[in-house]
């Protein structure tokens, strides 16, 4: 089958033919139908981040199940599935509490190192990032990472639920638990940010401030429900947010772009009891300037917080079907999040586009084989 490989850190994706094994135990073979291009994949491709090579990246996947291992119980051949970029063992204390990203044995879902590898090229094992490897025609995935969905759900819109929707909307619903009447600021209006904005609308937030440096993204943010927009390239974002909230500051500030200076601006735009949520990945060694004294930021006296969120604090077994329902009911706009449909061969060019920053999401689509 064809897959886009990363063979060396900093090199482009290379589309090659690789071998995929047959499913054993609790593995599921998925014919991939759509695979979203998330920014974090290109960060890994450019910086390595400790991943073994060669590797297949890609973690926003939807597809059809074509074969299952003998011990698979939750998924069957013919199911339409969405994958999650978490590897929950399913039986540790964190998993039992629904804190899937805190699982204490995520390696339990991989094949043991002495077994035949799931993916191979020229007799070399190929790493499947996060147990998925979505930039390929097929993927062999542990059933714990898959959720069967309503087959009427279109594949492209389904694929982006796994990361962009789960991270953006999950930040609002699961981590911040935004309530009706509250105020929200979202820094960075790409796929994740737009999902946070539309989730804030669903949660009943009445002030939703979108912050970005690109006018076309801010325009899209308004379409998704932002009540005010701030161009941080031309305006002092914290000052503008205080002005928009008539001096009160916001209850929740979400930092979708992993840049410390943006997080600091978010902290400066908070009101009493407000929280800054760090959502976008930060580089190793990234540091925030936090000055809690009442004489400085007032974080202490204003009882504010800073909190990290990983994949929207999602329990994806419950969340993915909910997002599918919200889409099918017309309450979640996923159509306008997909700006481009591409072939696997166009992956490098599409990532260059994404890095130029003008678009919400490109999705690789694969024709049905069966
Ligand atoms: Zn676990
Ligand atoms: Zn992602």
Tab-separated table of C-alpha atoms and ligand atoms in Angstrom:
chain	number	residue	atom	x	y	z
A	1	UNK	CA	0.000	0.000	0.000
A	2	UNK	CA	1.025	3.615	-0.454
A	3	UNK	CA	2.104	5.733	2.483
A	4	UNK	CA	3.747	9.141	2.956
A	5	UNK	CA	6.931	8.412	4.923
A	6	UNK	CA	9.217	10.644	6.908
A	7	UNK	CA	12.663	9.115	6.561
A	8	UNK	CA	14.737	11.963	7.962
A	9	UNK	CA	13.952	14.857	10.279
A	10	UNK	CA	13.465	18.042	8.286
A	11	UNK	CA	12.943	16.239	4.964
A	12	UNK	CA	9.703	16.285	2.944
A	13	UNK	CA	7.206	13.425	3.012
A	14	UNK	CA	8.012	10.660	0.505
A	15	UNK	CA	5.159	8.632	-0.919
A	16	UNK	CA	6.279	4.990	-1.159
A	17	UNK	CA	4.907	1.476	-1.259
A	18	UNK	CA	5.145	-0.196	2.132
A	19	UNK	CA	3.932	-3.495	3.590
A	20	UNK	CA	1.156	-3.704	6.158
A	21	UNK	CA	0.621	-6.837	8.288
A	22	UNK	CA	-2.661	-8.688	8.845
A	23	UNK	CA	-4.518	-7.932	12.089
A	24	UNK	CA	-3.792	-10.085	15.159
A	25	UNK	CA	-5.314	-10.032	18.675
A	26	UNK	CA	-7.252	-6.766	19.085
A	27	UNK	CA	-6.006	-5.051	15.923
A	28	UNK	CA	-8.267	-3.581	13.266
A	29	UNK	CA	-7.375	-3.033	9.618
A	30	UNK	CA	-8.832	0.239	8.372
A	31	UNK	CA	-9.112	1.322	4.747
A	32	UNK	CA	-8.513	5.031	5.201
A	33	UNK	CA	-10.970	7.289	3.401
A	34	UNK	CA	-9.949	10.679	4.785
A	35	UNK	CA	-6.926	11.958	6.688
A	36	UNK	CA	-6.611	15.511	7.984
A	37	UNK	CA	-3.408	17.547	7.916
A	38	UNK	CA	-2.823	18.742	11.473
A	39	UNK	CA	-0.111	21.261	12.267
A	40	UNK	CA	1.437	18.992	14.889
A	41	UNK	CA	2.446	16.431	12.222
A	42	UNK	CA	4.559	18.969	10.379
A	43	UNK	CA	6.096	20.046	13.706
A	44	UNK	CA	7.139	16.422	14.269
A	45	UNK	CA	8.369	16.037	10.660
A	46	UNK	CA	10.541	19.133	10.996
A	47	UNK	CA	11.814	18.702	14.559
A	48	UNK	CA	11.671	14.968	15.188
A	49	UNK	CA	10.400	15.329	18.780
A	50	UNK	CA	11.937	11.968	19.652
A	51	UNK	CA	9.953	9.860	17.163
A	52	UNK	CA	11.663	6.834	15.553
A	53	UNK	CA	12.181	6.848	11.763
A	54	UNK	CA	11.099	5.994	9.164
A	55	UNK	CA	7.598	6.886	10.312
A	56	UNK	CA	4.099	7.367	9.004
A	57	UNK	CA	2.484	10.400	10.621
A	58	UNK	CA	-1.163	11.468	10.403
A	59	UNK	CA	-3.629	11.212	13.269
A	60	UNK	CA	-6.939	12.585	11.940
A	61	UNK	CA	-8.364	9.478	10.342
A	62	UNK	CA	-11.706	8.127	9.206
A	63	UNK	CA	-12.293	4.997	7.196
A	64	UNK	CA	-13.940	1.628	6.798
A	65	UNK	CA	-12.975	-1.533	8.686
A	66	UNK	CA	-11.899	-4.298	6.291
A	67	UNK	CA	-10.564	-6.942	8.725
A	68	UNK	CA	-10.346	-7.500	12.473
A	69	UNK	CA	-8.146	-9.622	14.735
A	70	UNK	CA	-9.728	-12.620	16.547
A	71	UNK	CA	-9.974	-10.838	19.930
A	72	UNK	CA	-11.630	-7.640	18.663
A	73	UNK	CA	-15.024	-7.121	20.345
A	74	UNK	CA	-16.136	-3.492	19.904
A	75	UNK	CA	-15.540	-3.031	16.164
A	76	UNK	CA	-16.649	-5.142	13.180
A	77	UNK	CA	-15.907	-5.389	9.467
A	78	UNK	CA	-17.818	-2.728	7.549
A	79	UNK	CA	-17.931	-0.234	10.440
A	80	UNK	CA	-17.137	3.375	9.656
A	81	UNK	CA	-14.608	4.512	12.225
A	82	UNK	CA	-12.842	7.606	13.526
A	83	UNK	CA	-9.465	7.198	15.210
A	84	UNK	CA	-8.184	8.956	18.318
A	85	UNK	CA	-4.591	10.031	18.897
A	86	UNK	CA	-4.545	8.530	22.385
A	87	UNK	CA	-3.548	5.000	23.324
A	88	UNK	CA	-5.630	4.069	26.377
A	89	UNK	CA	-4.984	0.592	27.798
A	90	UNK	CA	-8.543	0.567	29.127
A	91	UNK	CA	-7.861	-0.912	32.553
A	92	UNK	CA	-5.509	1.377	34.537
A	93	UNK	CA	-6.944	3.782	37.117
A	94	UNK	CA	-6.700	6.801	34.760
A	95	UNK	CA	-8.517	4.939	31.959
A	96	UNK	CA	-11.241	3.749	34.332
A	97	UNK	CA	-11.782	7.360	35.418
A	98	UNK	CA	-12.102	8.417	31.769
A	99	UNK	CA	-8.793	10.333	31.808
A	100	UNK	CA	-7.605	8.572	28.680
A	101	UNK	CA	-4.615	10.815	28.026
A	102	UNK	CA	-3.236	9.983	31.467
A	103	UNK	CA	-3.144	6.221	30.768
A	104	UNK	CA	-0.205	4.663	32.588
A	105	UNK	CA	0.483	1.963	29.955
A	106	UNK	CA	-0.123	3.369	26.458
A	107	UNK	CA	2.572	1.022	25.090
A	108	UNK	CA	0.218	-1.871	25.855
A	109	UNK	CA	-1.519	-1.089	22.562
A	110	UNK	CA	1.599	-1.505	20.398
A	111	UNK	CA	2.881	-4.838	19.131
A	112	UNK	CA	5.759	-6.203	21.169
A	113	UNK	CA	9.155	-5.398	19.653
A	114	UNK	CA	9.924	-9.065	18.921
A	115	UNK	CA	6.697	-9.535	16.917
A	116	UNK	CA	6.464	-8.926	13.160
A	117	UNK	CA	6.094	-5.120	12.756
A	118	UNK	CA	2.739	-3.737	11.649
A	119	UNK	CA	4.406	-1.681	8.930
A	120	UNK	CA	7.595	-2.402	6.995
A	121	UNK	CA	9.588	-0.936	4.137
A	122	UNK	CA	12.589	-2.795	2.667
A	123	UNK	CA	12.615	-5.099	5.731
A	124	UNK	CA	12.849	-2.078	8.044
A	125	UNK	CA	10.052	-1.530	10.612
A	126	UNK	CA	8.096	1.694	10.088
A	127	UNK	CA	6.928	3.655	13.140
A	128	UNK	CA	3.217	4.442	13.323
A	129	UNK	CA	2.940	7.764	15.068
A	130	UNK	CA	0.576	7.551	18.058
A	131	UNK	CA	-0.348	4.031	16.991
A	132	UNK	CA	-2.127	5.414	13.903
A	133	UNK	CA	-0.168	6.422	10.791
A	134	UNK	CA	-2.932	8.118	8.849
A	135	UNK	CA	-0.969	9.368	5.824
A	136	UNK	CA	-1.456	6.017	4.094
A	137	UNK	CA	-4.070	4.013	2.243
A	138	UNK	CA	-4.520	1.645	5.179
A	139	UNK	CA	-3.775	1.552	8.893
A	140	UNK	CA	-3.569	-1.267	11.411
A	141	UNK	CA	-4.857	0.129	14.709
A	142	UNK	CA	-5.666	-1.275	18.155
A	143	UNK	CA	-9.435	-1.295	18.673
A	144	UNK	CA	-9.090	0.872	21.816
A	145	UNK	CA	-8.158	3.784	19.536
A	146	UNK	CA	-11.220	3.500	17.316
A	147	UNK	CA	-14.830	4.583	17.589
A	148	UNK	CA	-17.545	3.337	15.226
A	149	UNK	CA	-19.708	6.172	13.942
A	150	UNK	CA	-23.002	6.712	12.129
A	151	UNK	CA	-22.287	5.594	8.538
A	152	UNK	CA	-24.232	8.571	7.146
A	153	UNK	CA	-21.468	10.864	8.435
A	154	UNK	CA	-19.235	11.994	5.542
A	155	UNK	CA	-15.638	10.728	5.868
A	156	UNK	CA	-13.865	14.057	5.403
A	157	UNK	CA	-15.836	15.839	8.113
A	158	UNK	CA	-15.486	12.749	10.338
A	159	UNK	CA	-11.695	12.665	10.022
A	160	UNK	CA	-11.108	16.075	11.575
A	161	UNK	CA	-13.166	15.175	14.649
A	162	UNK	CA	-10.218	13.082	15.913
A	163	UNK	CA	-7.974	16.079	16.606
A	164	UNK	CA	-9.126	19.534	15.448
A	165	UNK	CA	-12.660	19.155	16.815
A	166	UNK	CA	-11.755	17.054	19.860
A	167	UNK	CA	-9.039	19.539	20.843
A	168	UNK	CA	-10.902	22.774	20.121
A	169	UNK	CA	-14.407	21.881	21.273
A	170	UNK	CA	-13.118	19.626	24.054
A	171	UNK	CA	-11.179	22.555	25.533
A	172	UNK	CA	-14.451	24.442	25.902
A	173	UNK	CA	-16.680	21.574	27.060
A	174	UNK	CA	-14.362	19.294	29.060
A	175	UNK	CA	-11.571	21.468	30.412
A	176	UNK	CA	-12.974	25.000	30.805
A	177	UNK	CA	-16.599	23.854	31.191
A	178	UNK	CA	-17.748	27.197	29.743
A	179	UNK	CA	-21.173	28.256	31.054
A	180	UNK	CA	-23.943	30.407	29.525
A	181	UNK	CA	-23.181	34.113	29.763
A	182	UNK	CA	-19.427	33.724	30.159
A	183	UNK	CA	-16.738	35.416	28.097
A	184	UNK	CA	-14.108	33.648	26.024
A	185	UNK	CA	-11.065	34.737	24.031
A	186	UNK	CA	-9.511	32.395	21.469
A	187	UNK	CA	-5.944	33.122	20.343
A	188	UNK	CA	-5.337	31.504	16.943
A	189	UNK	CA	-8.228	30.832	14.559
A	190	UNK	CA	-7.070	27.769	12.620
A	191	UNK	CA	-8.955	24.474	12.760
A	192	UNK	CA	-8.645	24.078	16.532
A	193	UNK	CA	-9.518	27.714	17.280
A	194	UNK	CA	-12.599	27.718	15.041
A	195	UNK	CA	-13.877	24.608	16.796
A	196	UNK	CA	-13.362	26.272	20.169
A	197	UNK	CA	-15.328	29.270	18.916
A	198	UNK	CA	-18.288	27.239	17.716
A	199	UNK	CA	-18.253	25.140	20.894
A	200	UNK	CA	-18.298	28.354	22.945
A	201	UNK	CA	-21.453	29.329	21.030
A	202	UNK	CA	-23.025	25.941	21.865
A	203	UNK	CA	-22.020	26.360	25.533
A	204	UNK	CA	-23.823	29.709	25.646
A	205	UNK	CA	-20.882	32.105	25.940
A	206	UNK	CA	-22.121	35.600	25.135
A	207	UNK	CA	-18.755	37.243	24.514
A	208	UNK	CA	-16.500	35.314	22.136
A	209	UNK	CA	-13.405	37.207	21.046
A	210	UNK	CA	-11.336	35.805	18.181
A	211	UNK	CA	-7.678	36.859	18.016
A	212	UNK	CA	-5.430	36.284	15.005
A	213	UNK	CA	-3.104	38.201	12.714
A	214	UNK	CA	-4.842	37.163	9.486
A	215	UNK	CA	-7.946	39.033	8.341
A	216	UNK	CA	-9.331	36.028	6.413
A	217	UNK	CA	-9.136	33.838	9.518
A	218	UNK	CA	-10.845	36.523	11.588
A	219	UNK	CA	-13.599	36.714	8.996
A	220	UNK	CA	-14.062	32.944	9.201
A	221	UNK	CA	-14.105	33.220	13.022
A	222	UNK	CA	-17.125	35.529	12.763
A	223	UNK	CA	-18.884	32.973	10.582
A	224	UNK	CA	-18.265	30.411	13.346
A	225	UNK	CA	-19.795	32.693	15.989
A	226	UNK	CA	-17.150	35.110	17.277
A	227	UNK	CA	-18.885	38.213	18.642
A	228	UNK	CA	-15.751	40.366	18.327
A	229	UNK	CA	-12.464	40.093	16.456
A	230	UNK	CA	-9.018	41.445	17.311
A	231	UNK	CA	-6.136	41.612	14.863
A	232	UNK	CA	-3.131	41.155	17.140
A	233	UNK	CA	-0.817	42.113	14.285
A	234	UNK	CA	-2.106	45.666	14.283
A	235	UNK	CA	-3.683	46.094	17.724
A	236	UNK	CA	-2.646	45.553	21.364
A	237	UNK	CA	-4.746	42.405	21.883
A	238	UNK	CA	-4.922	42.491	25.695
A	239	UNK	CA	-5.918	46.172	25.719
A	240	UNK	CA	-8.575	45.578	23.047
A	241	UNK	CA	-10.015	42.615	24.964
A	242	UNK	CA	-10.273	44.708	28.133
A	243	UNK	CA	-12.003	47.403	26.092
A	244	UNK	CA	-14.465	44.919	24.524
A	245	UNK	CA	-15.307	43.517	27.960
A	246	UNK	CA	-15.653	47.059	29.386
A	247	UNK	CA	-12.652	46.554	31.622
A	248	UNK	CA	-13.727	43.210	33.083
A	249	UNK	CA	-11.426	40.873	31.114
A	250	UNK	CA	-12.477	37.410	29.968
A	251	UNK	CA	-13.401	34.338	32.001
A	252	UNK	CA	-11.477	31.981	29.711
A	253	UNK	CA	-8.546	32.570	27.345
A	254	UNK	CA	-7.474	29.737	25.018
A	255	UNK	CA	-3.987	29.739	23.507
A	256	UNK	CA	-4.100	27.639	20.351
A	257	UNK	CA	-0.660	28.696	19.119
A	258	UNK	CA	2.209	27.432	21.251
A	259	UNK	CA	4.079	30.714	21.541
A	260	UNK	CA	4.886	31.986	25.055
A	261	UNK	CA	4.333	35.652	24.143
A	262	UNK	CA	0.790	34.820	23.010
A	263	UNK	CA	0.132	32.955	26.262
A	264	UNK	CA	1.344	36.015	28.186
A	265	UNK	CA	-1.033	38.239	26.210
A	266	UNK	CA	-3.838	35.806	27.038
A	267	UNK	CA	-2.963	36.024	30.731
A	268	UNK	CA	-3.107	39.817	30.538
A	269	UNK	CA	-6.618	39.694	29.075
A	270	UNK	CA	-8.185	37.696	31.934
A	271	UNK	CA	-10.756	38.952	34.387
A	272	UNK	CA	-11.271	38.039	38.066
A	273	UNK	CA	-11.087	34.245	38.503
A	274	UNK	CA	-10.219	33.779	34.835
A	275	UNK	CA	-8.068	30.994	33.446
A	276	UNK	CA	-5.594	30.807	30.576
A	277	UNK	CA	-5.598	27.412	28.840
A	278	UNK	CA	-2.502	26.297	26.946
A	279	UNK	CA	-3.768	24.174	24.073
A	280	UNK	CA	-1.243	24.462	21.215
A	281	UNK	CA	1.956	22.437	21.600
A	282	UNK	CA	4.959	24.293	23.049
A	283	UNK	CA	8.597	23.716	22.147
A	284	UNK	CA	10.871	22.007	24.695
A	285	UNK	CA	12.258	24.662	27.016
A	286	UNK	CA	9.429	27.134	26.366
A	287	UNK	CA	8.885	29.318	29.437
A	288	UNK	CA	6.182	31.749	30.513
A	289	UNK	CA	6.776	34.977	32.366
A	290	UNK	CA	4.307	34.655	35.256
A	291	UNK	CA	4.414	37.441	37.852
A	292	UNK	CA	1.757	36.684	40.391
A	293	UNK	CA	2.214	39.690	42.715
A	294	UNK	CA	-0.798	41.987	43.040
A	295	UNK	CA	1.654	44.753	42.118
A	296	UNK	CA	2.253	43.114	38.719
A	297	UNK	CA	-0.300	41.019	36.847
A	298	UNK	CA	-2.546	40.508	39.854
A	299	UNK	CA	-2.816	36.754	39.142
A	300	UNK	CA	-2.736	36.156	42.908
A	301	UNK	CA	-5.293	38.721	44.022
A	302	UNK	CA	-7.492	38.142	40.984
A	303	UNK	CA	-7.372	34.392	41.639
A	304	UNK	CA	-6.464	33.533	38.075
A	305	UNK	CA	-5.052	30.316	36.734
A	306	UNK	CA	-2.942	28.853	33.957
A	307	UNK	CA	-3.758	25.340	32.847
A	308	UNK	CA	-2.591	22.912	30.176
A	309	UNK	CA	-5.051	20.936	28.043
A	310	UNK	CA	-4.141	17.875	26.001
A	311	UNK	CA	-6.428	16.801	23.132
A	312	UNK	CA	-9.338	18.690	24.662
A	313	UNK	CA	-9.289	16.521	27.819
A	314	UNK	CA	-11.340	14.173	25.674
A	315	UNK	CA	-12.920	10.902	26.589
A	316	UNK	CA	-13.233	10.140	22.899
A	317	UNK	CA	-15.516	7.113	23.340
A	318	UNK	CA	-18.204	9.558	24.479
A	319	UNK	CA	-17.076	12.702	22.673
A	320	UNK	CA	-16.634	11.460	19.077
A	321	UNK	CA	-20.226	10.150	18.759
A	322	UNK	CA	-21.458	13.410	20.340
A	323	UNK	CA	-19.622	15.515	17.736
A	324	UNK	CA	-21.024	13.305	14.967
A	325	UNK	CA	-24.541	13.884	16.356
A	326	UNK	CA	-23.973	17.644	16.597
A	327	UNK	CA	-22.783	17.700	12.968
A	328	UNK	CA	-25.715	15.590	11.737
A	329	UNK	CA	-28.100	17.935	13.585
A	330	UNK	CA	-26.547	20.965	11.895
A	331	UNK	CA	-25.159	22.392	15.162
A	332	UNK	CA	-21.478	21.881	14.395
A	333	UNK	CA	-20.093	23.367	11.195
A	334	UNK	CA	-17.420	21.036	9.898
A	335	UNK	CA	-18.046	21.734	6.203
A	336	UNK	CA	-16.424	25.170	6.296
A	337	UNK	CA	-13.426	23.820	8.215
A	338	UNK	CA	-12.300	21.784	5.239
A	339	UNK	CA	-10.724	24.200	2.853
A	340	UNK	CA	-9.136	21.716	0.471
A	341	UNK	CA	-9.368	18.063	-0.545
A	342	UNK	CA	-6.078	16.647	-1.812
A	343	UNK	CA	-4.395	13.434	-2.953
A	344	UNK	CA	-1.705	11.745	-0.835
A	345	UNK	CA	0.890	12.906	-3.403
A	346	UNK	CA	0.037	16.555	-2.687
A	347	UNK	CA	0.897	16.328	1.014
A	348	UNK	CA	4.090	18.431	0.915
A	349	UNK	CA	2.514	21.210	-1.068
A	350	UNK	CA	-0.558	21.219	1.212
A	351	UNK	CA	1.642	21.501	4.303
A	352	UNK	CA	3.491	24.441	2.741
A	353	UNK	CA	0.090	26.029	2.277
A	354	UNK	CA	-0.862	25.326	5.897
A	355	UNK	CA	2.377	26.873	7.110
A	356	UNK	CA	1.693	30.001	5.089
A	357	UNK	CA	-1.361	30.114	7.320
A	358	UNK	CA	-4.217	31.015	5.008
A	359	UNK	CA	-6.463	27.986	5.377
A	360	UNK	CA	-8.433	26.001	7.950
A	361	UNK	CA	-7.792	22.363	7.031
A	362	UNK	CA	-6.643	20.272	4.090
A	363	UNK	CA	-7.898	16.695	4.058
A	364	UNK	CA	-6.365	13.855	2.063
A	365	UNK	CA	-9.117	11.794	0.490
A	366	UNK	CA	-8.806	8.220	-0.742
A	367	UNK	CA	-11.240	6.619	-3.179
A	368	UNK	CA	-13.195	3.572	-1.962
A	369	UNK	CA	-11.304	0.391	-2.869
A	370	UNK	CA	-14.046	-2.179	-2.221
B	1	LIG	ZN1	-4.756	2.967	30.830
B	2	LIG	ZN1	-3.620	17.059	15.641
